[in-house]
mmCIF file of C-alpha atoms in Angstrom:
data_model
loop_
_atom_site.group_PDB
_atom_site.id
_atom_site.type_symbol
_atom_site.label_atom_id
_atom_site.label_comp_id
_atom_site.label_asym_id
_atom_site.label_seq_id
_atom_site.Cartn_x
_atom_site.Cartn_y
_atom_site.Cartn_z
ATOM 1 C CA UNK A 1 -11.019 1.496 2.016
ATOM 2 C CA UNK A 2 -10.640 4.745 3.882
ATOM 3 C CA UNK A 3 -12.570 3.497 6.908
ATOM 4 C CA UNK A 4 -11.451 1.367 9.825
ATOM 5 C CA UNK A 5 -14.307 -1.045 9.119
ATOM 6 C CA UNK A 6 -13.164 -1.675 5.569
ATOM 7 C CA UNK A 7 -9.534 -2.099 6.625
ATOM 8 C CA UNK A 8 -10.540 -4.761 9.115
ATOM 9 C CA UNK A 9 -12.290 -6.982 6.551
ATOM 10 C CA UNK A 10 -9.387 -7.283 4.104
ATOM 11 C CA UNK A 11 -8.030 -10.748 4.818
ATOM 12 C CA UNK A 12 -4.616 -11.391 3.217
ATOM 13 C CA UNK A 13 -5.170 -15.141 2.854
ATOM 14 C CA UNK A 14 -8.505 -14.597 1.113
ATOM 15 C CA UNK A 15 -7.109 -11.770 -1.015
ATOM 16 C CA UNK A 16 -4.126 -13.700 -2.333
ATOM 17 C CA UNK A 17 -6.364 -16.619 -3.219
ATOM 18 C CA UNK A 18 -8.558 -14.397 -5.375
ATOM 19 C CA UNK A 19 -6.222 -11.898 -7.013
ATOM 20 C CA UNK A 20 -5.191 -13.831 -10.130
ATOM 21 C CA UNK A 21 -7.193 -11.609 -12.516
ATOM 22 C CA UNK A 22 -5.750 -8.480 -10.918
ATOM 23 C CA UNK A 23 -2.251 -9.941 -11.212
ATOM 24 C CA UNK A 24 -2.793 -10.624 -14.916
ATOM 25 C CA UNK A 25 -4.028 -7.060 -15.480
ATOM 26 C CA UNK A 26 -0.991 -5.705 -13.653
ATOM 27 C CA UNK A 27 1.304 -7.767 -15.866
ATOM 28 C CA UNK A 28 -0.385 -6.439 -19.001
ATOM 29 C CA UNK A 29 0.148 -2.872 -17.809
ATOM 30 C CA UNK A 30 3.801 -3.551 -17.027
ATOM 31 C CA UNK A 31 4.307 -5.135 -20.450
ATOM 32 C CA UNK A 32 2.565 -2.221 -22.145
ATOM 33 C CA UNK A 33 4.724 0.421 -20.479
ATOM 34 C CA UNK A 34 7.985 -1.507 -20.157
ATOM 35 C CA UNK A 35 9.475 0.492 -23.052
ATOM 36 C CA UNK A 36 8.901 3.700 -21.127
ATOM 37 C CA UNK A 37 11.222 2.432 -18.412
ATOM 38 C CA UNK A 38 14.230 1.455 -20.455
ATOM 39 C CA UNK A 39 16.575 3.416 -18.216
ATOM 40 C CA UNK A 40 18.982 1.522 -16.028
ATOM 41 C CA UNK A 41 17.450 0.529 -12.686
ATOM 42 C CA UNK A 42 20.815 0.322 -10.958
ATOM 43 C CA UNK A 43 20.805 2.237 -7.670
ATOM 44 C CA UNK A 44 17.186 3.359 -8.088
ATOM 45 C CA UNK A 45 14.787 3.472 -5.179
ATOM 46 C CA UNK A 46 11.251 2.525 -6.160
ATOM 47 C CA UNK A 47 7.982 3.029 -4.272
ATOM 48 C CA UNK A 48 5.144 0.537 -4.730
ATOM 49 C CA UNK A 49 1.923 2.048 -3.364
ATOM 50 C CA UNK A 50 -0.790 -0.453 -2.452
ATOM 51 C CA UNK A 51 1.436 -3.534 -2.404
ATOM 52 C CA UNK A 52 -1.204 -5.678 -0.704
ATOM 53 C CA UNK A 53 0.187 -9.122 0.088
ATOM 54 C CA UNK A 54 3.523 -8.379 -1.605
ATOM 55 C CA UNK A 55 3.283 -11.237 -4.094
ATOM 56 C CA UNK A 56 3.213 -9.030 -7.169
ATOM 57 C CA UNK A 57 5.984 -6.799 -5.840
ATOM 58 C CA UNK A 58 8.391 -9.656 -5.267
ATOM 59 C CA UNK A 59 7.413 -12.027 -8.066
ATOM 60 C CA UNK A 60 6.871 -9.568 -10.920
ATOM 61 C CA UNK A 61 8.004 -6.030 -10.166
ATOM 62 C CA UNK A 62 11.394 -6.904 -8.663
ATOM 63 C CA UNK A 63 12.472 -9.178 -11.556
ATOM 64 C CA UNK A 64 11.870 -6.280 -13.966
ATOM 65 C CA UNK A 65 14.215 -4.099 -11.914
ATOM 66 C CA UNK A 66 16.977 -6.563 -10.952
ATOM 67 C CA UNK A 67 19.631 -3.979 -10.117
ATOM 68 C CA UNK A 68 17.341 -1.721 -8.098
ATOM 69 C CA UNK A 69 18.784 -0.495 -4.808
ATOM 70 C CA UNK A 70 15.516 -0.926 -2.936
ATOM 71 C CA UNK A 71 11.775 -1.219 -3.414
ATOM 72 C CA UNK A 72 9.732 0.270 -0.601
ATOM 73 C CA UNK A 73 6.331 -1.401 -0.818
ATOM 74 C CA UNK A 74 3.542 0.178 1.208
ATOM 75 C CA UNK A 75 -0.053 -0.604 2.027
ATOM 76 C CA UNK A 76 -2.527 0.930 4.450
ATOM 77 C CA UNK A 77 -3.397 -2.479 5.894
ATOM 78 C CA UNK A 78 -1.106 -3.660 8.679
ATOM 79 C CA UNK A 79 -2.356 -7.209 8.083
ATOM 80 C CA UNK A 80 -1.323 -7.060 4.418
ATOM 81 C CA UNK A 81 2.108 -5.661 5.257
ATOM 82 C CA UNK A 82 2.727 -8.313 7.914
ATOM 83 C CA UNK A 83 1.633 -11.019 5.445
ATOM 84 C CA UNK A 84 4.018 -9.592 2.822
ATOM 85 C CA UNK A 85 6.907 -9.546 5.292
ATOM 86 C CA UNK A 86 6.242 -13.148 6.263
ATOM 87 C CA UNK A 87 5.557 -14.675 2.836
ATOM 88 C CA UNK A 88 7.225 -12.427 0.246
ATOM 89 C CA UNK A 89 10.331 -11.095 1.961
ATOM 90 C CA UNK A 90 13.374 -10.171 -0.104
ATOM 91 C CA UNK A 91 16.550 -8.286 0.820
ATOM 92 C CA UNK A 92 15.764 -5.559 -1.723
ATOM 93 C CA UNK A 93 12.156 -5.050 -0.606
ATOM 94 C CA UNK A 94 11.121 -3.164 2.514
ATOM 95 C CA UNK A 95 7.414 -3.443 3.390
ATOM 96 C CA UNK A 96 5.837 -0.673 5.452
ATOM 97 C CA UNK A 97 2.411 0.642 6.451
ATOM 98 C CA UNK A 98 1.421 3.944 4.889
ATOM 99 C CA UNK A 99 -1.943 5.543 4.204
ATOM 100 C CA UNK A 100 -1.063 8.009 1.459
ATOM 101 C CA UNK A 101 -4.371 9.836 1.833
ATOM 102 C CA UNK A 102 -4.475 10.396 5.570
ATOM 103 C CA UNK A 103 -0.950 10.767 6.840
ATOM 104 C CA UNK A 104 1.628 13.469 6.620
ATOM 105 C CA UNK A 105 4.388 11.678 4.724
ATOM 106 C CA UNK A 106 7.196 13.844 6.108
ATOM 107 C CA UNK A 107 8.443 11.125 8.488
ATOM 108 C CA UNK A 108 8.176 8.547 5.733
ATOM 109 C CA UNK A 109 10.295 10.659 3.352
ATOM 110 C CA UNK A 110 12.812 11.360 6.116
ATOM 111 C CA UNK A 111 13.093 7.618 6.754
ATOM 112 C CA UNK A 112 13.424 6.494 3.130
ATOM 113 C CA UNK A 113 14.441 9.565 1.168
ATOM 114 C CA UNK A 114 13.204 10.369 -2.296
ATOM 115 C CA UNK A 115 12.072 7.865 -4.900
ATOM 116 C CA UNK A 116 13.091 7.575 -8.529
ATOM 117 C CA UNK A 117 9.995 5.725 -9.677
ATOM 118 C CA UNK A 118 6.525 4.986 -8.321
ATOM 119 C CA UNK A 119 4.233 2.090 -9.148
ATOM 120 C CA UNK A 120 0.639 1.666 -8.063
ATOM 121 C CA UNK A 121 -1.712 -1.015 -9.328
ATOM 122 C CA UNK A 122 -5.423 -0.963 -8.485
ATOM 123 C CA UNK A 123 -4.812 1.180 -5.450
ATOM 124 C CA UNK A 124 -5.566 4.799 -6.222
ATOM 125 C CA UNK A 125 -9.009 3.897 -7.556
ATOM 126 C CA UNK A 126 -9.988 2.982 -3.966
ATOM 127 C CA UNK A 127 -9.515 6.579 -2.889
ATOM 128 C CA UNK A 128 -12.617 8.530 -1.939
ATOM 129 C CA UNK A 129 -10.832 11.739 -2.964
ATOM 130 C CA UNK A 130 -10.396 11.462 -6.728
ATOM 131 C CA UNK A 131 -9.453 15.089 -7.244
#
C-alpha cells in the first residue's frame, strides 16, 4: 500500500462491496475491548487511522462514542476519503487524507490538535515498516 501503484488500484465501490468479513472482525475487536473504554466520551477527540470508505467509522465507531466531540478519520487514499465524505458524512466526523508512514504530521496536529483515543483496524498491518 505504500506505493502509488497500489494506491491507484483501491476502488472504494469494490472495497465496500467486499469488506463484510473485515467489518465483522472489527466489531468483534470493539466488543472485546469495549470494557477498556468505559470512560466518558464526552468532549473527546478520536483519530481513526485507515478509515477506508468511512462506513465502519460512521455506522459502528461513532455510535459507541455518542458524545464524542469529533472523530477525525484518515486514510492514505484520496479516493477512499472522497467516497467517505460523499456517502458516510456526519457532523461529528471529519475525513482527511493522511499517510502516517510518509508524512510529517506536524501540520496535521496543528490543524486538529491532540487526540484522546486512536483506533485503527486492519491498517497498520499494511505497513512495510513493521518496526
